[in-house]
Coordinates of N, CA and C in Angstrom, one line a residue:
M1 N -68.1 -47.7 -76.6 CA -68.1 -48.6 -75.5 C -66.7 -48.5 -74.7
P2 N -66.7 -48.2 -73.4 CA -65.4 -48.1 -72.7 C -64.7 -49.4 -72.6
E3 N -63.4 -49.3 -72.7 CA -62.6 -50.5 -72.6 C -62.6 -51.0 -71.1
A4 N -62.6 -52.4 -71.0 CA -62.6 -53.0 -69.7 C -61.3 -52.8 -69.0
K5 N -61.3 -52.4 -67.8 CA -60.1 -52.2 -67.1 C -59.5 -53.5 -66.6
P6 N -58.2 -53.6 -66.7 CA -57.6 -54.9 -66.3 C -57.8 -55.1 -64.8
K7 N -57.9 -56.4 -64.5 CA -58.1 -56.7 -63.1 C -56.8 -56.5 -62.3
K8 N -57.0 -55.8 -61.2 CA -55.8 -55.5 -60.4 C -55.3 -56.7 -59.6
L9 N -54.0 -56.9 -59.7 CA -53.4 -58.1 -59.0 C -53.1 -57.7 -57.6
G10 N -53.0 -58.8 -56.8 CA -52.7 -58.6 -55.4 C -51.3 -58.0 -55.2
T11 N -51.1 -57.3 -54.1 CA -49.8 -56.7 -53.9 C -48.8 -57.6 -53.3
G12 N -49.3 -58.8 -52.9 CA -48.3 -59.7 -52.3 C -47.9 -59.4 -50.9
E13 N -48.6 -58.5 -50.2 CA -48.2 -58.2 -48.8 C -48.2 -59.4 -47.9
N14 N -49.1 -60.3 -48.1 CA -49.3 -61.4 -47.2 C -48.5 -62.7 -47.7
M15 N -47.7 -62.5 -48.7 CA -47.0 -63.7 -49.3 C -45.6 -63.9 -48.8
G16 N -45.3 -63.2 -47.7 CA -43.9 -63.4 -47.2 C -43.8 -64.7 -46.4
G17 N -42.5 -65.1 -46.3 CA -42.2 -66.3 -45.5 C -42.7 -66.2 -44.1
G18 N -43.2 -67.2 -43.6 CA -43.7 -67.3 -42.2 C -45.0 -66.6 -41.9
S19 N -45.8 -66.3 -43.0 CA -47.1 -65.7 -42.9 C -48.1 -66.4 -43.8
N20 N -49.3 -66.1 -43.6 CA -50.4 -66.7 -44.4 C -51.1 -65.7 -45.2
G21 N -51.9 -66.1 -46.1 CA -52.8 -65.2 -46.8 C -52.3 -64.9 -48.2
G22 N -53.3 -64.4 -49.0 CA -52.9 -64.0 -50.3 C -53.0 -65.1 -51.3
N23 N -53.5 -64.9 -52.5 CA -53.5 -65.8 -53.6 C -52.5 -65.4 -54.6
G24 N -52.3 -66.2 -55.6 CA -51.4 -65.8 -56.6 C -50.7 -67.0 -57.2
S25 N -49.7 -66.7 -58.1 CA -49.0 -67.7 -58.8 C -48.0 -68.3 -57.8
S26 N -47.2 -69.3 -58.3 CA -46.3 -70.0 -57.5 C -45.1 -69.0 -57.1
N27 N -44.9 -68.0 -57.9 CA -43.8 -67.1 -57.6 C -44.3 -65.9 -56.8
G28 N -45.6 -65.6 -56.8 CA -46.2 -64.5 -56.1 C -45.9 -63.2 -56.8
E29 N -46.5 -62.1 -56.4 CA -46.3 -60.8 -57.0 C -45.0 -60.2 -56.5
G30 N -44.3 -59.7 -57.4 CA -43.0 -59.0 -57.0 C -42.0 -59.9 -56.3
G31 N -42.0 -61.1 -56.6 CA -41.0 -62.0 -56.1 C -41.3 -62.6 -54.8
F32 N -42.5 -62.3 -54.2 CA -42.9 -62.9 -52.9 C -43.4 -64.3 -53.1
P33 N -43.0 -65.2 -52.3 CA -43.4 -66.6 -52.4 C -44.9 -66.7 -52.1
S34 N -45.6 -67.6 -52.8 CA -47.0 -67.8 -52.5 C -47.2 -68.7 -51.3
P35 N -48.4 -68.7 -50.7 CA -48.6 -69.6 -49.6 C -48.3 -71.1 -49.9
Y36 N -48.5 -71.5 -51.1 CA -48.3 -72.9 -51.5 C -46.8 -73.2 -51.5
S37 N -46.0 -72.3 -52.0 CA -44.5 -72.5 -52.0 C -44.0 -72.4 -50.6
M38 N -44.5 -71.6 -49.7 CA -44.1 -71.6 -48.4 C -44.4 -72.9 -47.6
E39 N -45.6 -73.4 -47.9 CA -45.9 -74.7 -47.2 C -45.0 -75.8 -47.8
M40 N -44.7 -75.7 -49.0 CA -43.7 -76.7 -49.6 C -42.4 -76.6 -48.9
A41 N -41.9 -75.4 -48.7 CA -40.6 -75.2 -48.0 C -40.6 -75.7 -46.6
R42 N -41.7 -75.5 -45.9 CA -41.9 -76.0 -44.5 C -41.9 -77.6 -44.5
M43 N -42.6 -78.1 -45.5 CA -42.7 -79.6 -45.6 C -41.3 -80.2 -45.9
G44 N -40.6 -79.5 -46.8 CA -39.3 -79.9 -47.2 C -38.4 -79.9 -45.9
M45 N -38.5 -78.9 -45.1 CA -37.7 -78.8 -43.9 C -38.0 -80.0 -43.0
W46 N -39.3 -80.2 -42.8 CA -39.7 -81.3 -41.9 C -39.2 -82.7 -42.4
V47 N -39.2 -82.9 -43.7 CA -38.7 -84.1 -44.3 C -37.2 -84.2 -44.0
A48 N -36.5 -83.1 -44.1 CA -35.0 -83.1 -43.9 C -34.7 -83.4 -42.4
L49 N -35.5 -82.8 -41.5 CA -35.3 -83.0 -40.1 C -35.6 -84.4 -39.7
I50 N -36.7 -85.0 -40.3 CA -37.0 -86.4 -40.0 C -35.9 -87.3 -40.4
S51 N -35.3 -87.1 -41.5 CA -34.2 -87.9 -42.0 C -33.0 -87.7 -41.0
L52 N -32.8 -86.5 -40.5 CA -31.7 -86.3 -39.5 C -32.0 -87.0 -38.2
I53 N -33.3 -87.0 -37.8 CA -33.7 -87.8 -36.6 C -33.3 -89.2 -36.7
M54 N -33.5 -89.8 -37.9 CA -33.2 -91.2 -38.1 C -31.7 -91.4 -38.0
W55 N -30.9 -90.5 -38.6 CA -29.5 -90.6 -38.7 C -28.9 -90.4 -37.3
F56 N -29.3 -89.4 -36.5 CA -28.8 -89.2 -35.2 C -29.3 -90.3 -34.2
G57 N -30.5 -90.8 -34.5 CA -31.0 -91.8 -33.7 C -30.2 -93.1 -33.8
A58 N -29.8 -93.4 -35.0 CA -28.9 -94.6 -35.3 C -27.6 -94.4 -34.5
L59 N -27.0 -93.2 -34.5 CA -25.8 -93.0 -33.8 C -26.0 -93.2 -32.3
A60 N -27.1 -92.7 -31.8 CA -27.4 -92.8 -30.3 C -27.6 -94.3 -29.9
M61 N -28.3 -95.0 -30.8 CA -28.5 -96.4 -30.5 C -27.2 -97.2 -30.5
L62 N -26.3 -96.8 -31.4 CA -25.0 -97.5 -31.5 C -24.2 -97.3 -30.2
Y63 N -24.3 -96.1 -29.7 CA -23.6 -95.8 -28.4 C -24.3 -96.5 -27.3
F64 N -25.6 -96.4 -27.2 CA -26.4 -97.1 -26.1 C -26.2 -98.6 -26.1
S65 N -26.0 -99.2 -27.2 CA -25.9 -100.6 -27.3 C -24.6 -101.1 -26.6
R66 N -23.7 -100.2 -26.4 CA -22.4 -100.6 -25.8 C -22.2 -100.1 -24.4
I67 N -23.3 -99.5 -23.8 CA -23.2 -98.9 -22.5 C -22.7 -99.9 -21.4
D68 N -23.1 -101.2 -21.5 CA -22.8 -102.2 -20.5 C -21.2 -102.4 -20.5
E69 N -20.5 -102.0 -21.6 CA -19.1 -102.3 -21.7 C -18.3 -101.2 -21.0
K70 N -18.9 -100.2 -20.5 CA -18.2 -99.0 -19.9 C -17.3 -99.4 -18.7
L71 N -17.7 -100.5 -18.0 CA -16.8 -101.0 -16.9 C -15.5 -101.5 -17.4
D72 N -15.6 -102.1 -18.6 CA -14.3 -102.6 -19.2 C -13.5 -101.6 -19.9
Y73 N -14.1 -100.5 -20.3 CA -13.4 -99.4 -21.0 C -13.7 -98.1 -20.3
P74 N -12.9 -97.8 -19.3 CA -13.1 -96.5 -18.6 C -13.1 -95.3 -19.5
F75 N -14.1 -94.5 -19.3 CA -14.2 -93.2 -20.1 C -14.7 -92.1 -19.3
V76 N -14.0 -91.1 -19.1 CA -14.4 -89.9 -18.3 C -14.7 -88.7 -19.2
P77 N -15.9 -88.4 -19.4 CA -16.3 -87.2 -20.3 C -15.7 -85.9 -19.7
P78 N -15.2 -85.1 -20.6 CA -14.7 -83.8 -20.2 C -15.8 -82.9 -19.5
K79 N -15.4 -82.3 -18.4 CA -16.4 -81.5 -17.7 C -16.8 -80.3 -18.5
I80 N -16.0 -79.9 -19.5 CA -16.4 -78.7 -20.3 C -17.7 -79.0 -21.1
L81 N -18.1 -80.2 -21.2 CA -19.3 -80.5 -21.9 C -20.5 -79.9 -21.3
W82 N -20.4 -79.7 -20.0 CA -21.5 -78.9 -19.3 C -21.6 -77.5 -19.8
L83 N -20.5 -76.9 -20.0 CA -20.5 -75.5 -20.6 C -21.0 -75.5 -22.0
S84 N -20.5 -76.5 -22.8 CA -21.0 -76.7 -24.2 C -22.5 -76.8 -24.2
T85 N -23.1 -77.6 -23.4 CA -24.5 -77.8 -23.3 C -25.2 -76.5 -23.0
A86 N -24.7 -75.8 -21.9 CA -25.3 -74.5 -21.5 C -25.3 -73.5 -22.6
L87 N -24.2 -73.4 -23.3 CA -24.0 -72.5 -24.4 C -25.0 -72.8 -25.6
L88 N -25.1 -74.0 -25.9 CA -26.0 -74.4 -27.1 C -27.4 -74.1 -26.7
L89 N -27.9 -74.5 -25.5 CA -29.2 -74.3 -25.2 C -29.5 -72.8 -25.1
A90 N -28.6 -72.1 -24.6 CA -28.7 -70.6 -24.4 C -28.9 -69.9 -25.8
S91 N -28.2 -70.5 -26.8 CA -28.2 -69.9 -28.1 C -29.6 -69.9 -28.8
S92 N -30.5 -70.8 -28.3 CA -31.8 -70.8 -28.9 C -32.6 -69.6 -28.5
V93 N -32.3 -69.0 -27.4 CA -33.0 -67.8 -26.9 C -32.9 -66.7 -27.8
P94 N -31.7 -66.2 -28.1 CA -31.6 -65.1 -29.1 C -32.1 -65.4 -30.5
C95 N -32.0 -66.7 -30.9 CA -32.4 -67.1 -32.2 C -33.9 -67.0 -32.3
Q96 N -34.7 -67.4 -31.2 CA -36.1 -67.3 -31.2 C -36.5 -65.8 -31.1
L97 N -35.8 -65.1 -30.4 CA -36.1 -63.6 -30.2 C -35.9 -62.9 -31.6
G98 N -34.9 -63.4 -32.3 CA -34.8 -62.8 -33.7 C -36.0 -63.0 -34.6
L99 N -36.5 -64.3 -34.5 CA -37.7 -64.6 -35.3 C -38.9 -63.8 -34.8
L100 N -39.0 -63.7 -33.5 CA -40.2 -62.9 -33.0 C -40.0 -61.4 -33.4
S101 N -38.8 -60.9 -33.4 CA -38.5 -59.5 -33.8 C -39.0 -59.2 -35.2
I102 N -38.6 -60.1 -36.2 CA -39.0 -59.8 -37.5 C -40.5 -60.0 -37.8
R103 N -41.1 -60.8 -37.0 CA -42.5 -61.0 -37.1 C -43.3 -59.7 -36.7
K104 N -42.6 -58.9 -35.9 CA -43.1 -57.6 -35.5 C -42.6 -56.4 -36.3
G105 N -41.8 -56.8 -37.3 CA -41.3 -55.8 -38.2 C -40.0 -55.1 -37.7
D106 N -39.4 -55.7 -36.7 CA -38.2 -55.1 -36.1 C -37.0 -55.7 -36.7
K107 N -36.5 -55.1 -37.8 CA -35.3 -55.6 -38.5 C -34.0 -55.5 -37.7
E108 N -33.9 -54.4 -36.9 CA -32.7 -54.3 -36.1 C -32.6 -55.4 -35.0
G109 N -33.8 -55.7 -34.5 CA -33.9 -56.8 -33.5 C -33.4 -58.1 -34.1
L110 N -33.9 -58.4 -35.3 CA -33.5 -59.6 -36.0 C -32.0 -59.7 -36.1
L111 N -31.4 -58.6 -36.6 CA -30.0 -58.5 -36.9 C -29.2 -58.7 -35.6
R112 N -29.6 -58.0 -34.5 CA -28.9 -58.1 -33.2 C -29.0 -59.5 -32.6
F113 N -30.2 -60.1 -32.6 CA -30.3 -61.4 -31.9 C -29.7 -62.5 -32.7
F114 N -29.7 -62.4 -34.1 CA -29.0 -63.4 -34.8 C -27.5 -63.3 -34.7
S115 N -27.0 -62.1 -34.5 CA -25.6 -61.9 -34.2 C -25.2 -62.6 -32.9
W116 N -26.0 -62.5 -31.9 CA -25.7 -63.1 -30.6 C -25.8 -64.6 -30.8
T117 N -26.7 -65.1 -31.6 CA -26.8 -66.6 -31.8 C -25.6 -67.1 -32.5
L118 N -25.1 -66.4 -33.5 CA -23.8 -66.8 -34.1 C -22.6 -66.8 -33.2
F119 N -22.6 -65.8 -32.3 CA -21.5 -65.7 -31.4 C -21.5 -66.8 -30.4
I120 N -22.6 -67.1 -29.8 CA -22.8 -68.2 -28.9 C -22.5 -69.6 -29.6
G121 N -23.0 -69.7 -30.8 CA -22.7 -70.9 -31.6 C -21.3 -71.1 -31.8
F122 N -20.5 -70.1 -32.1 CA -19.1 -70.1 -32.2 C -18.4 -70.6 -30.9
L123 N -18.9 -70.0 -29.8 CA -18.3 -70.4 -28.5 C -18.6 -71.9 -28.2
F124 N -19.7 -72.4 -28.7 CA -20.0 -73.9 -28.5 C -19.0 -74.7 -29.3
I125 N -18.7 -74.3 -30.5 CA -17.7 -75.1 -31.3 C -16.3 -75.0 -30.6
V126 N -16.0 -73.8 -30.1 CA -14.7 -73.7 -29.4 C -14.6 -74.6 -28.1
S127 N -15.7 -74.7 -27.4 CA -15.8 -75.5 -26.2 C -15.7 -77.0 -26.6
Q128 N -16.3 -77.4 -27.7 CA -16.2 -78.7 -28.2 C -14.8 -79.1 -28.6
S129 N -14.1 -78.1 -29.2 CA -12.8 -78.4 -29.6 C -11.9 -78.6 -28.4
I130 N -12.1 -77.9 -27.3 CA -11.4 -78.1 -26.1 C -11.6 -79.5 -25.5
A131 N -12.9 -79.9 -25.6 CA -13.3 -81.2 -25.1 C -12.5 -82.3 -25.9
W132 N -12.5 -82.1 -27.3 CA -11.8 -83.1 -28.1 C -10.3 -83.2 -27.7
Y133 N -9.7 -82.0 -27.5 CA -8.3 -81.9 -27.2 C -8.1 -82.6 -25.8
Q134 N -8.9 -82.4 -24.8 CA -8.8 -83.0 -23.5 C -8.8 -84.5 -23.6
I135 N -9.8 -85.0 -24.4 CA -9.9 -86.5 -24.5 C -8.6 -87.0 -25.1
W136 N -8.1 -86.4 -26.2 CA -6.9 -86.8 -26.8 C -5.7 -86.7 -25.9
S137 N -5.6 -85.7 -25.2 CA -4.5 -85.5 -24.3 C -4.4 -86.6 -23.2
E138 N -5.6 -86.9 -22.6 CA -5.7 -87.9 -21.6 C -5.4 -89.3 -22.2
Y139 N -5.8 -89.5 -23.5 CA -5.6 -90.7 -24.2 C -4.1 -91.0 -24.4
V140 N -3.4 -89.9 -24.7 CA -1.9 -90.0 -24.8 C -1.2 -90.1 -23.5
A141 N -1.7 -89.3 -22.5 CA -1.0 -89.3 -21.2 C -1.1 -90.6 -20.5
T142 N -2.2 -91.3 -20.6 CA -2.4 -92.6 -19.9 C -1.9 -93.8 -20.7
G143 N -1.2 -93.5 -21.8 CA -0.6 -94.6 -22.6 C -1.6 -95.5 -23.3
Q144 N -2.7 -95.0 -23.7 CA -3.7 -95.8 -24.3 C -3.6 -95.9 -25.8
I145 N -2.6 -95.2 -26.3 CA -2.3 -95.3 -27.8 C -2.1 -96.7 -28.2
G146 N -2.9 -97.2 -29.1 CA -2.8 -98.6 -29.6 C -3.8 -99.5 -29.0
R147 N -4.4 -99.0 -27.9 CA -5.5 -99.7 -27.2 C -6.8 -99.2 -27.7
K148 N -7.7 -100.2 -28.0 CA -9.0 -99.8 -28.5 C -10.0 -99.5 -27.4
N149 N -10.5 -98.3 -27.3 CA -11.5 -97.9 -26.4 C -12.7 -97.4 -27.2
P150 N -13.7 -98.2 -27.3 CA -14.8 -97.9 -28.2 C -15.5 -96.6 -27.8
F151 N -15.5 -96.2 -26.6 CA -16.2 -95.0 -26.1 C -15.4 -93.7 -26.5
T152 N -14.1 -93.8 -26.6 CA -13.4 -92.7 -27.1 C -13.8 -92.4 -28.6
G153 N -13.8 -93.5 -29.4 CA -14.2 -93.3 -30.8 C -15.6 -92.9 -30.9
L154 N -16.5 -93.5 -30.1 CA -17.9 -93.1 -30.2 C -18.1 -91.6 -29.8
F155 N -17.3 -91.2 -28.8 CA -17.4 -89.8 -28.4 C -17.1 -88.9 -29.5
Y156 N -16.0 -89.2 -30.2 CA -15.6 -88.3 -31.4 C -16.7 -88.4 -32.5
I157 N -17.3 -89.6 -32.7 CA -18.3 -89.7 -33.8 C -19.5 -88.9 -33.5
L158 N -20.1 -89.1 -32.3 CA -21.3 -88.4 -31.9 C -21.1 -86.9 -31.9
T159 N -20.1 -86.4 -31.2 CA -19.9 -85.0 -31.1 C -19.4 -84.4 -32.4
G160 N -18.6 -85.1 -33.2 CA -18.1 -84.6 -34.4 C -19.2 -84.5 -35.5
V161 N -20.1 -85.5 -35.6 CA -21.2 -85.4 -36.5 C -22.1 -84.2 -36.2
H162 N -22.4 -84.1 -34.9 CA -23.3 -83.0 -34.4 C -22.6 -81.7 -34.7
A163 N -21.3 -81.6 -34.4 CA -20.6 -80.3 -34.6 C -20.6 -79.9 -36.1
V164 N -20.5 -80.8 -37.0 CA -20.6 -80.5 -38.4 C -21.9 -79.9 -38.8
H165 N -23.0 -80.5 -38.2 CA -24.3 -79.9 -38.5 C -24.5 -78.6 -37.8
I166 N -23.9 -78.4 -36.7 CA -23.9 -77.0 -36.1 C -23.2 -76.0 -36.9
L167 N -22.0 -76.4 -37.5 CA -21.3 -75.5 -38.4 C -22.1 -75.2 -39.6
G168 N -22.9 -76.2 -40.1 CA -23.8 -75.9 -41.2 C -24.8 -74.9 -40.8
G169 N -25.3 -75.0 -39.6 CA -26.3 -74.0 -39.1 C -25.7 -72.7 -38.9
I170 N -24.5 -72.6 -38.5 CA -23.8 -71.3 -38.3 C -23.7 -70.6 -39.7
V171 N -23.3 -71.4 -40.7 CA -23.2 -70.8 -42.0 C -24.5 -70.3 -42.5
W172 N -25.6 -71.1 -42.3 CA -26.9 -70.7 -42.7 C -27.4 -69.4 -42.0
L173 N -27.2 -69.4 -40.7 CA -27.6 -68.2 -39.9 C -26.8 -67.0 -40.3
G174 N -25.5 -67.3 -40.7 CA -24.7 -66.1 -41.1 C -25.2 -65.6 -42.4
I175 N -25.6 -66.4 -43.3 CA -26.2 -65.9 -44.6 C -27.5 -65.2 -44.3
V176 N -28.3 -65.7 -43.5 CA -29.6 -65.0 -43.2 C -29.3 -63.7 -42.5
R177 N -28.3 -63.7 -41.6 CA -28.0 -62.4 -40.9 C -27.5 -61.4 -41.9
N178 N -26.7 -61.8 -42.9 CA -26.3 -60.8 -43.9 C -27.4 -60.3 -44.8
M179 N -28.4 -61.2 -45.1 CA -29.6 -60.8 -45.8 C -30.4 -59.8 -44.9
A180 N -30.4 -60.0 -43.6 CA -31.1 -59.1 -42.7 C -30.5 -57.8 -42.7
A181 N -29.1 -57.8 -42.8 CA -28.4 -56.5 -42.7 C -28.7 -55.7 -44.0
K182 N -29.1 -56.3 -45.1 CA -29.5 -55.6 -46.3 C -31.0 -55.2 -46.3
G183 N -31.7 -55.5 -45.2 CA -33.1 -55.2 -45.1 C -34.0 -56.0 -46.0
I184 N -33.6 -57.2 -46.3 CA -34.4 -58.0 -47.2 C -35.7 -58.5 -46.5
F185 N -35.6 -58.8 -45.2 CA -36.8 -59.4 -44.6 C -37.7 -58.3 -44.0
S186 N -39.0 -58.7 -43.9 CA -40.0 -57.8 -43.3 C -41.0 -58.6 -42.5
E187 N -41.9 -57.9 -41.9 CA -42.9 -58.6 -41.1 C -43.7 -59.7 -41.8
K188 N -43.9 -59.5 -43.1 CA -44.7 -60.5 -43.8 C -43.8 -61.4 -44.7
R189 N -42.5 -61.1 -44.8 CA -41.6 -61.9 -45.7 C -40.3 -62.3 -44.9
H190 N -40.3 -63.5 -44.3 CA -39.1 -63.9 -43.6 C -39.1 -65.4 -43.5
L191 N -39.4 -66.1 -44.6 CA -39.3 -67.5 -44.6 C -38.0 -68.1 -44.2
A192 N -36.9 -67.5 -44.8 CA -35.6 -68.0 -44.5 C -35.2 -67.9 -43.0
V193 N -35.7 -66.8 -42.3 CA -35.5 -66.7 -40.9 C -36.2 -67.8 -40.1
Y194 N -37.4 -68.1 -40.5 CA -38.2 -69.1 -39.9 C -37.6 -70.5 -40.0
L195 N -37.1 -70.8 -41.2 CA -36.6 -72.1 -41.5 C -35.2 -72.3 -40.8
S196 N -34.4 -71.3 -40.8 CA -33.1 -71.4 -40.1 C -33.2 -71.5 -38.6
T197 N -34.2 -70.8 -38.1 CA -34.5 -70.9 -36.6 C -35.0 -72.3 -36.3
M198 N -35.8 -72.8 -37.1 CA -36.4 -74.2 -36.9 C -35.2 -75.2 -36.9
Y199 N -34.3 -75.0 -37.8 CA -33.1 -75.9 -37.9 C -32.3 -75.8 -36.6
W200 N -32.0 -74.6 -36.2 CA -31.2 -74.4 -35.0 C -31.8 -74.9 -33.8
H201 N -33.0 -74.8 -33.6 CA -33.7 -75.4 -32.4 C -33.6 -76.9 -32.4
F202 N -33.7 -77.4 -33.6 CA -33.6 -78.9 -33.8 C -32.2 -79.4 -33.4
M203 N -31.2 -78.7 -33.8 CA -29.8 -79.1 -33.5 C -29.6 -79.0 -32.0
D204 N -30.2 -78.0 -31.4 CA -30.1 -77.9 -29.9 C -30.7 -79.1 -29.2
A205 N -31.9 -79.4 -29.7 CA -32.7 -80.5 -29.1 C -31.9 -81.9 -29.3
V206 N -31.3 -82.0 -30.4 CA -30.6 -83.3 -30.7 C -29.4 -83.5 -29.7
W207 N -28.8 -82.4 -29.3 CA -27.6 -82.5 -28.5 C -28.0 -83.0 -27.1
V208 N -29.2 -82.8 -26.6 CA -29.5 -83.2 -25.2 C -29.4 -84.7 -25.0
P209 N -30.0 -85.6 -25.8 CA -29.9 -87.0 -25.6 C -28.4 -87.4 -25.8
F210 N -27.7 -86.8 -26.7 CA -26.3 -87.1 -26.9 C -25.5 -86.8 -25.6
F211 N -25.7 -85.7 -25.1 CA -25.1 -85.3 -23.8 C -25.4 -86.3 -22.7
I212 N -26.6 -86.7 -22.6 CA -27.0 -87.6 -21.5 C -26.3 -89.0 -21.7
L213 N -26.3 -89.4 -23.0 CA -25.6 -90.7 -23.2 C -24.2 -90.7 -22.9
I214 N -23.5 -89.6 -23.2 CA -22.1 -89.5 -23.0 C -21.8 -89.4 -21.5
M215 N -22.7 -88.8 -20.7 CA -22.5 -88.6 -19.3 C -22.9 -89.8 -18.5
I216 N -23.6 -90.7 -19.0 CA -24.0 -91.9 -18.3 C -22.8 -92.7 -17.8

């Protein structure tokens, strides 16, 4: 009686990040994540983003609650914030193109577009640093040292907290870019690319209401 042949396991081709299909264990074949673990990762990201929405929303409400006091506390936002906003919004374009590239199996495209995203993100931080310096210089030049202007403090809080999260995104994108340089990602396996892109777009979107509040 011939021996029964062992059942052939799936190859895991469809178990990569950002794709569907395939059955298997929680770890997947050959280290590929299973659809279940990918959905858990996406859900975890949404939970994290929702918590950030509440955090940033609270900061925005704090600023908005004192808008009526601006006549008593003159505050002129630095014009370079327009450049900062343009840079940050522009950075989402290569970031999304990088994700679209790896979905087509274009590893070089992912590496190139993520490099551009990191460069523009760095320019955003530089422009914000200039804005912080300009506010401080004007604060000193006008002799406001020792005088409490809540909008100066709120400006630093809003832009500072956002910048810290942008720096976190830059570190994350940098790690993903280095992984891309090693050829780790593929058309069917790029969950880290998807999640980092999702986070970056979120941080871009968060900046828009902050920018509007500061400019009012």
